[in-house]
Amino acid sequence: MPFSRVCPFCNVLSTITENDIQHTNAFCYTDYSKGKFYHLKTYVVTCPSQQCKKAEIYTQKLSDKINGVGYHVPDYECIIKSWNLEPEASIKIFPDYIPEQILQDYKEAKLIVNISPKASATISRRCLQTMIRDFWAIKGKKSLHHEIEAIKDKIDTNMYDAIMALKSIGNIGAHPEKDINIIVDVEPGEAEELVWLIETLIEDWYMVRHDRENRINKIKSINTEKQLERKIDPYSTN
Ligand SMILES: [Zn+2]
């Protein structure tokens, strides 16, 4: 069954068919602690884009079922876990016009999301701060809270609330609780959501602006060409 996929290397959306997929046979093993069978299978998906052609590699752990003739076979409806082997931790590759510091923080936050979710949330928070200062040119505020307030009228309310939430969750790692007996932890799934928010802001802010500027410049140069073809001054006010 063909399916749509955004390539983790070039970010291009394309349709993946059987021809783009290579895979091992499913390997059946016994988990003796549970007395259950599971299956492991590794896939290589090649990006169909001619400029990319990079191979994404992942392994899936599948449930077991008994087929019609009594054999143990993988249950493809029931994927228990999936490991991204290449690229690691499904790090998105963003264009290089995004500031280096932001890309580094994003990558680090994503890499440690499962090992150390609290540290990941702290790095996401720092990354958010760098973006607000750089993208919105916010200066001279005494805290991230004030920096976020300074862009309140430039972003929609839902996004404002999400950004404030990212800041507060990131604070858990950045500042110890006043009462040291209170331990608040950040779960891997929660840190993952924060990294997703960082990805979304990179796309919504930097990439949308870049795309818009490109298109505006294109329209301007189309006009210049057309007017030259008409042998008319391109800057005519008529
Ligand atoms: Zn690609």
PDB file of C-alpha atoms and ligand atoms in Angstrom:
ATOM      1  CA  MET A   1       0.000   0.000   0.000  1.00  0.00           C
ATOM      2  CA  PRO A   2       1.594   3.314  -1.043  1.00  0.00           C
ATOM      3  CA  PHE A   3       1.727   5.917   1.721  1.00  0.00           C
ATOM      4  CA  SER A   4       2.731   9.580   2.087  1.00  0.00           C
ATOM      5  CA  ARG A   5       5.814  10.443   4.069  1.00  0.00           C
ATOM      6  CA  VAL A   6       7.884  13.527   4.846  1.00  0.00           C
ATOM      7  CA  CYS A   7      11.533  12.572   4.367  1.00  0.00           C
ATOM      8  CA  PRO A   8      13.453  13.074   7.641  1.00  0.00           C
ATOM      9  CA  PHE A   9      16.505  14.204   5.649  1.00  0.00           C
ATOM     10  CA  CYS A  10      15.148  16.660   3.046  1.00  0.00           C
ATOM     11  CA  ASN A  11      11.657  17.362   4.515  1.00  0.00           C
ATOM     12  CA  VAL A  12      10.042  16.718   1.113  1.00  0.00           C
ATOM     13  CA  LEU A  13       6.612  15.071   1.117  1.00  0.00           C
ATOM     14  CA  SER A  14       6.413  12.143  -1.294  1.00  0.00           C
ATOM     15  CA  THR A  15       4.529   8.932  -1.938  1.00  0.00           C
ATOM     16  CA  ILE A  16       6.398   5.813  -0.905  1.00  0.00           C
ATOM     17  CA  THR A  17       5.668   2.693  -2.942  1.00  0.00           C
ATOM     18  CA  GLU A  18       6.941  -0.889  -2.613  1.00  0.00           C
ATOM     19  CA  ASN A  19       9.873  -0.002  -4.877  1.00  0.00           C
ATOM     20  CA  ASP A  20      11.196   2.450  -2.274  1.00  0.00           C
ATOM     21  CA  ILE A  21      11.172  -0.109   0.558  1.00  0.00           C
ATOM     22  CA  GLN A  22      13.724  -2.794   1.356  1.00  0.00           C
ATOM     23  CA  HIS A  23      13.351  -4.982   4.433  1.00  0.00           C
ATOM     24  CA  THR A  24      14.642  -8.016   6.293  1.00  0.00           C
ATOM     25  CA  ASN A  25      12.465 -11.051   7.032  1.00  0.00           C
ATOM     26  CA  ALA A  26      10.730 -10.839  10.393  1.00  0.00           C
ATOM     27  CA  PHE A  27      12.833 -12.547  13.065  1.00  0.00           C
ATOM     28  CA  CYS A  28      10.808 -14.381  15.720  1.00  0.00           C
ATOM     29  CA  TYR A  29      12.149 -14.548  19.294  1.00  0.00           C
ATOM     30  CA  THR A  30      10.900 -15.639  22.706  1.00  0.00           C
ATOM     31  CA  ASP A  31      10.765 -13.218  25.641  1.00  0.00           C
ATOM     32  CA  TYR A  32      11.170 -15.803  28.444  1.00  0.00           C
ATOM     33  CA  SER A  33      10.221 -13.323  31.181  1.00  0.00           C
ATOM     34  CA  LYS A  34       6.781 -13.014  29.621  1.00  0.00           C
ATOM     35  CA  GLY A  35       6.584 -16.402  27.918  1.00  0.00           C
ATOM     36  CA  LYS A  36       5.633 -14.624  24.690  1.00  0.00           C
ATOM     37  CA  PHE A  37       6.778 -14.495  21.088  1.00  0.00           C
ATOM     38  CA  TYR A  38       7.676 -11.252  19.360  1.00  0.00           C
ATOM     39  CA  HIS A  39       8.999 -10.380  15.910  1.00  0.00           C
ATOM     40  CA  LEU A  40      11.684  -7.929  14.811  1.00  0.00           C
ATOM     41  CA  LYS A  41      11.851  -6.488  11.337  1.00  0.00           C
ATOM     42  CA  THR A  42      14.128  -3.804   9.874  1.00  0.00           C
ATOM     43  CA  TYR A  43      13.105  -1.495   7.038  1.00  0.00           C
ATOM     44  CA  VAL A  44      15.090   0.755   4.719  1.00  0.00           C
ATOM     45  CA  VAL A  45      13.010   3.473   3.023  1.00  0.00           C
ATOM     46  CA  THR A  46      14.718   5.347   0.195  1.00  0.00           C
ATOM     47  CA  CYS A  47      13.562   8.917  -0.418  1.00  0.00           C
ATOM     48  CA  PRO A  48      12.153   9.064  -3.995  1.00  0.00           C
ATOM     49  CA  SER A  49      13.317  12.687  -4.459  1.00  0.00           C
ATOM     50  CA  GLN A  50      16.111  12.709  -7.078  1.00  0.00           C
ATOM     51  CA  GLN A  51      18.047  15.347  -5.115  1.00  0.00           C
ATOM     52  CA  CYS A  52      17.982  13.239  -1.926  1.00  0.00           C
ATOM     53  CA  LYS A  53      17.751   9.437  -2.348  1.00  0.00           C
ATOM     54  CA  LYS A  54      18.790   9.031   1.316  1.00  0.00           C
ATOM     55  CA  ALA A  55      17.970   5.870   3.238  1.00  0.00           C
ATOM     56  CA  GLU A  56      15.896   6.013   6.399  1.00  0.00           C
ATOM     57  CA  ILE A  57      16.379   2.903   8.565  1.00  0.00           C
ATOM     58  CA  TYR A  58      14.113   1.699  11.363  1.00  0.00           C
ATOM     59  CA  THR A  59      13.357  -1.513  13.234  1.00  0.00           C
ATOM     60  CA  GLN A  60       9.915  -2.549  14.472  1.00  0.00           C
ATOM     61  CA  LYS A  61       8.937  -4.873  17.319  1.00  0.00           C
ATOM     62  CA  LEU A  62       5.698  -6.646  16.389  1.00  0.00           C
ATOM     63  CA  SER A  63       3.199  -8.770  18.276  1.00  0.00           C
ATOM     64  CA  ASP A  64       2.791 -12.431  17.460  1.00  0.00           C
ATOM     65  CA  LYS A  65      -0.257 -14.174  16.046  1.00  0.00           C
ATOM     66  CA  ILE A  66      -1.023 -17.678  14.794  1.00  0.00           C
ATOM     67  CA  ASN A  67      -1.913 -17.802  11.122  1.00  0.00           C
ATOM     68  CA  GLY A  68      -4.425 -20.114   9.395  1.00  0.00           C
ATOM     69  CA  VAL A  69      -2.005 -23.037   9.190  1.00  0.00           C
ATOM     70  CA  GLY A  70      -0.772 -22.791  12.789  1.00  0.00           C
ATOM     71  CA  TYR A  71       2.471 -20.836  12.304  1.00  0.00           C
ATOM     72  CA  HIS A  72       3.695 -17.958  14.478  1.00  0.00           C
ATOM     73  CA  VAL A  73       3.690 -14.848  12.289  1.00  0.00           C
ATOM     74  CA  PRO A  74       4.086 -11.119  12.993  1.00  0.00           C
ATOM     75  CA  ASP A  75       0.898  -9.160  13.581  1.00  0.00           C
ATOM     76  CA  TYR A  76       1.451  -6.073  11.437  1.00  0.00           C
ATOM     77  CA  GLU A  77      -1.624  -4.449  12.970  1.00  0.00           C
ATOM     78  CA  CYS A  78       0.167  -4.436  16.329  1.00  0.00           C
ATOM     79  CA  ILE A  79       3.493  -2.578  16.340  1.00  0.00           C
ATOM     80  CA  ILE A  80       4.756  -2.514  19.926  1.00  0.00           C
ATOM     81  CA  LYS A  81       7.762  -0.300  19.415  1.00  0.00           C
ATOM     82  CA  SER A  82       9.745   1.301  16.624  1.00  0.00           C
ATOM     83  CA  TRP A  83      13.413   2.382  16.764  1.00  0.00           C
ATOM     84  CA  ASN A  84      14.791   4.982  14.396  1.00  0.00           C
ATOM     85  CA  LEU A  85      18.301   3.883  13.464  1.00  0.00           C
ATOM     86  CA  GLU A  86      19.078   6.475  10.777  1.00  0.00           C
ATOM     87  CA  PRO A  87      18.578   9.348  11.202  1.00  0.00           C
ATOM     88  CA  GLU A  88      18.701   8.877  14.970  1.00  0.00           C
ATOM     89  CA  ALA A  89      15.714  10.003  17.045  1.00  0.00           C
ATOM     90  CA  SER A  90      13.964  11.256  13.872  1.00  0.00           C
ATOM     91  CA  ILE A  91      15.720  14.582  14.032  1.00  0.00           C
ATOM     92  CA  LYS A  92      14.325  16.869  11.362  1.00  0.00           C
ATOM     93  CA  ILE A  93      16.878  18.357   9.017  1.00  0.00           C
ATOM     94  CA  PHE A  94      16.132  22.073   8.753  1.00  0.00           C
ATOM     95  CA  PRO A  95      17.537  24.459   6.130  1.00  0.00           C
ATOM     96  CA  ASP A  96      20.862  26.070   6.991  1.00  0.00           C
ATOM     97  CA  TYR A  97      19.482  29.630   7.051  1.00  0.00           C
ATOM     98  CA  ILE A  98      18.070  28.783  10.516  1.00  0.00           C
ATOM     99  CA  PRO A  99      20.549  30.130  13.126  1.00  0.00           C
ATOM    100  CA  GLU A 100      23.076  27.490  14.176  1.00  0.00           C
ATOM    101  CA  GLN A 101      22.431  27.892  17.920  1.00  0.00           C
ATOM    102  CA  ILE A 102      18.735  27.083  17.422  1.00  0.00           C
ATOM    103  CA  LEU A 103      19.498  23.992  15.333  1.00  0.00           C
ATOM    104  CA  GLN A 104      22.014  22.735  17.903  1.00  0.00           C
ATOM    105  CA  ASP A 105      19.634  23.187  20.835  1.00  0.00           C
ATOM    106  CA  TYR A 106      16.775  21.575  18.914  1.00  0.00           C
ATOM    107  CA  LYS A 107      18.938  18.563  18.033  1.00  0.00           C
ATOM    108  CA  GLU A 108      20.191  18.127  21.591  1.00  0.00           C
ATOM    109  CA  ALA A 109      16.699  18.464  23.101  1.00  0.00           C
ATOM    110  CA  LYS A 110      15.438  15.811  20.701  1.00  0.00           C
ATOM    111  CA  LEU A 111      18.348  13.396  21.277  1.00  0.00           C
ATOM    112  CA  ILE A 112      17.938  13.300  25.076  1.00  0.00           C
ATOM    113  CA  VAL A 113      14.129  13.352  25.187  1.00  0.00           C
ATOM    114  CA  ASN A 114      13.944   9.779  26.533  1.00  0.00           C
ATOM    115  CA  ILE A 115      17.197   9.648  28.513  1.00  0.00           C
ATOM    116  CA  SER A 116      16.710  12.932  30.348  1.00  0.00           C
ATOM    117  CA  PRO A 117      13.330  14.553  29.676  1.00  0.00           C
ATOM    118  CA  LYS A 118      13.844  17.245  32.304  1.00  0.00           C
ATOM    119  CA  ALA A 119      17.135  18.383  30.715  1.00  0.00           C
ATOM    120  CA  SER A 120      15.499  18.175  27.278  1.00  0.00           C
ATOM    121  CA  ALA A 121      12.691  20.495  28.459  1.00  0.00           C
ATOM    122  CA  THR A 122      15.284  22.949  29.806  1.00  0.00           C
ATOM    123  CA  ILE A 123      17.088  23.022  26.447  1.00  0.00           C
ATOM    124  CA  SER A 124      13.768  23.482  24.590  1.00  0.00           C
ATOM    125  CA  ARG A 125      13.107  26.456  26.866  1.00  0.00           C
ATOM    126  CA  ARG A 126      16.501  27.977  26.067  1.00  0.00           C
ATOM    127  CA  CYS A 127      15.919  27.334  22.364  1.00  0.00           C
ATOM    128  CA  LEU A 128      12.552  29.132  22.591  1.00  0.00           C
ATOM    129  CA  GLN A 129      14.255  32.122  24.211  1.00  0.00           C
ATOM    130  CA  THR A 130      16.922  32.293  21.475  1.00  0.00           C
ATOM    131  CA  MET A 131      14.188  32.204  18.825  1.00  0.00           C
ATOM    132  CA  ILE A 132      12.114  34.975  20.422  1.00  0.00           C
ATOM    133  CA  ARG A 133      15.169  37.218  20.749  1.00  0.00           C
ATOM    134  CA  ASP A 134      16.411  36.498  17.231  1.00  0.00           C
ATOM    135  CA  PHE A 135      13.221  36.227  15.175  1.00  0.00           C
ATOM    136  CA  TRP A 136      11.196  38.958  16.881  1.00  0.00           C
ATOM    137  CA  ALA A 137      14.224  41.121  17.784  1.00  0.00           C
ATOM    138  CA  ILE A 138      13.156  41.339  21.424  1.00  0.00           C
ATOM    139  CA  LYS A 139      15.801  42.980  23.629  1.00  0.00           C
ATOM    140  CA  GLY A 140      16.247  44.295  27.143  1.00  0.00           C
ATOM    141  CA  LYS A 141      13.523  42.271  28.911  1.00  0.00           C
ATOM    142  CA  LYS A 142      14.330  40.952  32.365  1.00  0.00           C
ATOM    143  CA  SER A 143      13.001  37.423  31.899  1.00  0.00           C
ATOM    144  CA  LEU A 144      11.712  34.959  29.330  1.00  0.00           C
ATOM    145  CA  HIS A 145       8.236  35.580  30.717  1.00  0.00           C
ATOM    146  CA  HIS A 146       8.496  39.260  29.736  1.00  0.00           C
ATOM    147  CA  GLU A 147       9.982  38.368  26.354  1.00  0.00           C
ATOM    148  CA  ILE A 148       6.982  36.134  25.618  1.00  0.00           C
ATOM    149  CA  GLU A 149       4.596  38.873  26.759  1.00  0.00           C
ATOM    150  CA  ALA A 150       6.305  41.224  24.319  1.00  0.00           C
ATOM    151  CA  ILE A 151       5.202  39.081  21.349  1.00  0.00           C
ATOM    152  CA  LYS A 152       1.686  38.399  22.660  1.00  0.00           C
ATOM    153  CA  ASP A 153      -0.007  40.604  20.034  1.00  0.00           C
ATOM    154  CA  LYS A 154       2.048  39.092  17.188  1.00  0.00           C
ATOM    155  CA  ILE A 155       0.987  35.431  17.653  1.00  0.00           C
ATOM    156  CA  ASP A 156      -2.364  33.717  18.112  1.00  0.00           C
ATOM    157  CA  THR A 157      -3.733  33.089  21.593  1.00  0.00           C
ATOM    158  CA  ASN A 158      -3.386  29.299  21.485  1.00  0.00           C
ATOM    159  CA  MET A 159       0.248  29.535  20.465  1.00  0.00           C
ATOM    160  CA  TYR A 160       0.868  32.141  23.158  1.00  0.00           C
ATOM    161  CA  ASP A 161      -0.529  29.754  25.798  1.00  0.00           C
ATOM    162  CA  ALA A 162       1.559  26.847  24.443  1.00  0.00           C
ATOM    163  CA  ILE A 163       4.736  28.938  24.486  1.00  0.00           C
ATOM    164  CA  MET A 164       4.050  30.053  28.070  1.00  0.00           C
ATOM    165  CA  ALA A 165       3.510  26.373  28.988  1.00  0.00           C
ATOM    166  CA  LEU A 166       6.823  25.404  27.358  1.00  0.00           C
ATOM    167  CA  LYS A 167       8.533  28.104  29.426  1.00  0.00           C
ATOM    168  CA  SER A 168       6.945  26.853  32.671  1.00  0.00           C
ATOM    169  CA  ILE A 169       7.737  23.165  32.044  1.00  0.00           C
ATOM    170  CA  GLY A 170      11.303  24.101  31.070  1.00  0.00           C
ATOM    171  CA  ASN A 171      11.584  25.967  34.380  1.00  0.00           C
ATOM    172  CA  ILE A 172      11.266  22.650  36.241  1.00  0.00           C
ATOM    173  CA  GLY A 173      14.791  21.716  35.165  1.00  0.00           C
ATOM    174  CA  ALA A 174      16.181  25.256  35.094  1.00  0.00           C
ATOM    175  CA  HIS A 175      15.221  26.340  38.613  1.00  0.00           C
ATOM    176  CA  PRO A 176      14.994  24.050  41.690  1.00  0.00           C
ATOM    177  CA  GLU A 177      11.683  24.060  43.594  1.00  0.00           C
ATOM    178  CA  LYS A 178      11.619  26.417  46.586  1.00  0.00           C
ATOM    179  CA  ASP A 179      10.743  23.429  48.774  1.00  0.00           C
ATOM    180  CA  ILE A 180      13.473  20.860  48.012  1.00  0.00           C
ATOM    181  CA  ASN A 181      11.191  18.040  49.150  1.00  0.00           C
ATOM    182  CA  ILE A 182       8.932  18.647  46.184  1.00  0.00           C
ATOM    183  CA  ILE A 183      10.199  16.738  43.179  1.00  0.00           C
ATOM    184  CA  VAL A 184       8.422  17.502  39.931  1.00  0.00           C
ATOM    185  CA  ASP A 185       9.466  15.346  37.025  1.00  0.00           C
ATOM    186  CA  VAL A 186       9.018  15.757  33.303  1.00  0.00           C
ATOM    187  CA  GLU A 187       7.918  12.612  31.463  1.00  0.00           C
ATOM    188  CA  PRO A 188       9.517  11.665  28.101  1.00  0.00           C
ATOM    189  CA  GLY A 189       6.157  12.165  26.299  1.00  0.00           C
ATOM    190  CA  GLU A 190       5.877  15.678  27.746  1.00  0.00           C
ATOM    191  CA  ALA A 191       9.422  16.626  26.697  1.00  0.00           C
ATOM    192  CA  GLU A 192       8.619  15.211  23.239  1.00  0.00           C
ATOM    193  CA  GLU A 193       5.655  17.615  22.963  1.00  0.00           C
ATOM    194  CA  LEU A 194       7.936  20.558  23.770  1.00  0.00           C
ATOM    195  CA  VAL A 195      10.409  19.511  21.074  1.00  0.00           C
ATOM    196  CA  TRP A 196       7.476  19.262  18.664  1.00  0.00           C
ATOM    197  CA  LEU A 197       6.562  22.846  19.571  1.00  0.00           C
ATOM    198  CA  ILE A 198      10.130  23.968  18.794  1.00  0.00           C
ATOM    199  CA  GLU A 199       9.934  22.214  15.389  1.00  0.00           C
ATOM    200  CA  THR A 200       6.606  23.941  14.715  1.00  0.00           C
ATOM    201  CA  LEU A 201       7.980  27.385  15.623  1.00  0.00           C
ATOM    202  CA  ILE A 202      11.027  26.905  13.368  1.00  0.00           C
ATOM    203  CA  GLU A 203       8.646  26.066  10.512  1.00  0.00           C
ATOM    204  CA  ASP A 204       5.984  28.712  11.276  1.00  0.00           C
ATOM    205  CA  TRP A 205       8.401  31.544  11.894  1.00  0.00           C
ATOM    206  CA  TYR A 206      11.644  31.073   9.988  1.00  0.00           C
ATOM    207  CA  MET A 207      10.586  28.835   7.108  1.00  0.00           C
ATOM    208  CA  VAL A 208       7.297  30.625   6.375  1.00  0.00           C
ATOM    209  CA  ARG A 209       9.092  33.998   6.362  1.00  0.00           C
ATOM    210  CA  HIS A 210      11.836  32.663   4.083  1.00  0.00           C
ATOM    211  CA  ASP A 211       9.294  31.184   1.683  1.00  0.00           C
ATOM    212  CA  ARG A 212       7.267  34.395   1.632  1.00  0.00           C
ATOM    213  CA  GLU A 213      10.333  36.533   0.915  1.00  0.00           C
ATOM    214  CA  ASN A 214      11.350  34.209  -1.919  1.00  0.00           C
ATOM    215  CA  ARG A 215       7.921  34.466  -3.488  1.00  0.00           C
ATOM    216  CA  ILE A 216       7.762  38.228  -3.135  1.00  0.00           C
ATOM    217  CA  ASN A 217      11.176  38.541  -4.796  1.00  0.00           C
ATOM    218  CA  LYS A 218      10.029  36.199  -7.543  1.00  0.00           C
ATOM    219  CA  ILE A 219       6.963  38.328  -8.257  1.00  0.00           C
ATOM    220  CA  LYS A 220       9.150  41.434  -8.343  1.00  0.00           C
ATOM    221  CA  SER A 221      11.584  39.872 -10.818  1.00  0.00           C
ATOM    222  CA  ILE A 222       8.732  38.535 -12.978  1.00  0.00           C
ATOM    223  CA  ASN A 223       7.443  42.091 -13.191  1.00  0.00           C
ATOM    224  CA  THR A 224      10.874  43.493 -14.065  1.00  0.00           C
ATOM    225  CA  GLU A 225      11.221  40.931 -16.884  1.00  0.00           C
ATOM    226  CA  LYS A 226       7.731  41.573 -18.241  1.00  0.00           C
ATOM    227  CA  GLN A 227       8.179  45.300 -18.230  1.00  0.00           C
ATOM    228  CA  LEU A 228      11.527  44.961 -19.999  1.00  0.00           C
ATOM    229  CA  GLU A 229       9.811  42.795 -22.623  1.00  0.00           C
ATOM    230  CA  ARG A 230       7.364  45.647 -23.117  1.00  0.00           C
ATOM    231  CA  LYS A 231      10.384  47.957 -23.291  1.00  0.00           C
ATOM    232  CA  ILE A 232       8.857  50.112 -20.619  1.00  0.00           C
ATOM    233  CA  ASP A 233      10.640  51.530 -17.627  1.00  0.00           C
ATOM    234  CA  PRO A 234      10.071  48.817 -14.925  1.00  0.00           C
ATOM    235  CA  TYR A 235       9.862  51.488 -12.260  1.00  0.00           C
ATOM    236  CA  SER A 236       7.250  53.510 -14.068  1.00  0.00           C
ATOM    237  CA  THR A 237       4.533  54.834 -11.796  1.00  0.00           C
ATOM    238  CA  ASN A 238       1.887  54.334 -14.492  1.00  0.00           C
TER     239      ASN A 238
HETATM  240 ZN    ZN B   1      14.709  13.018   1.111  1.00  0.00          ZN
END
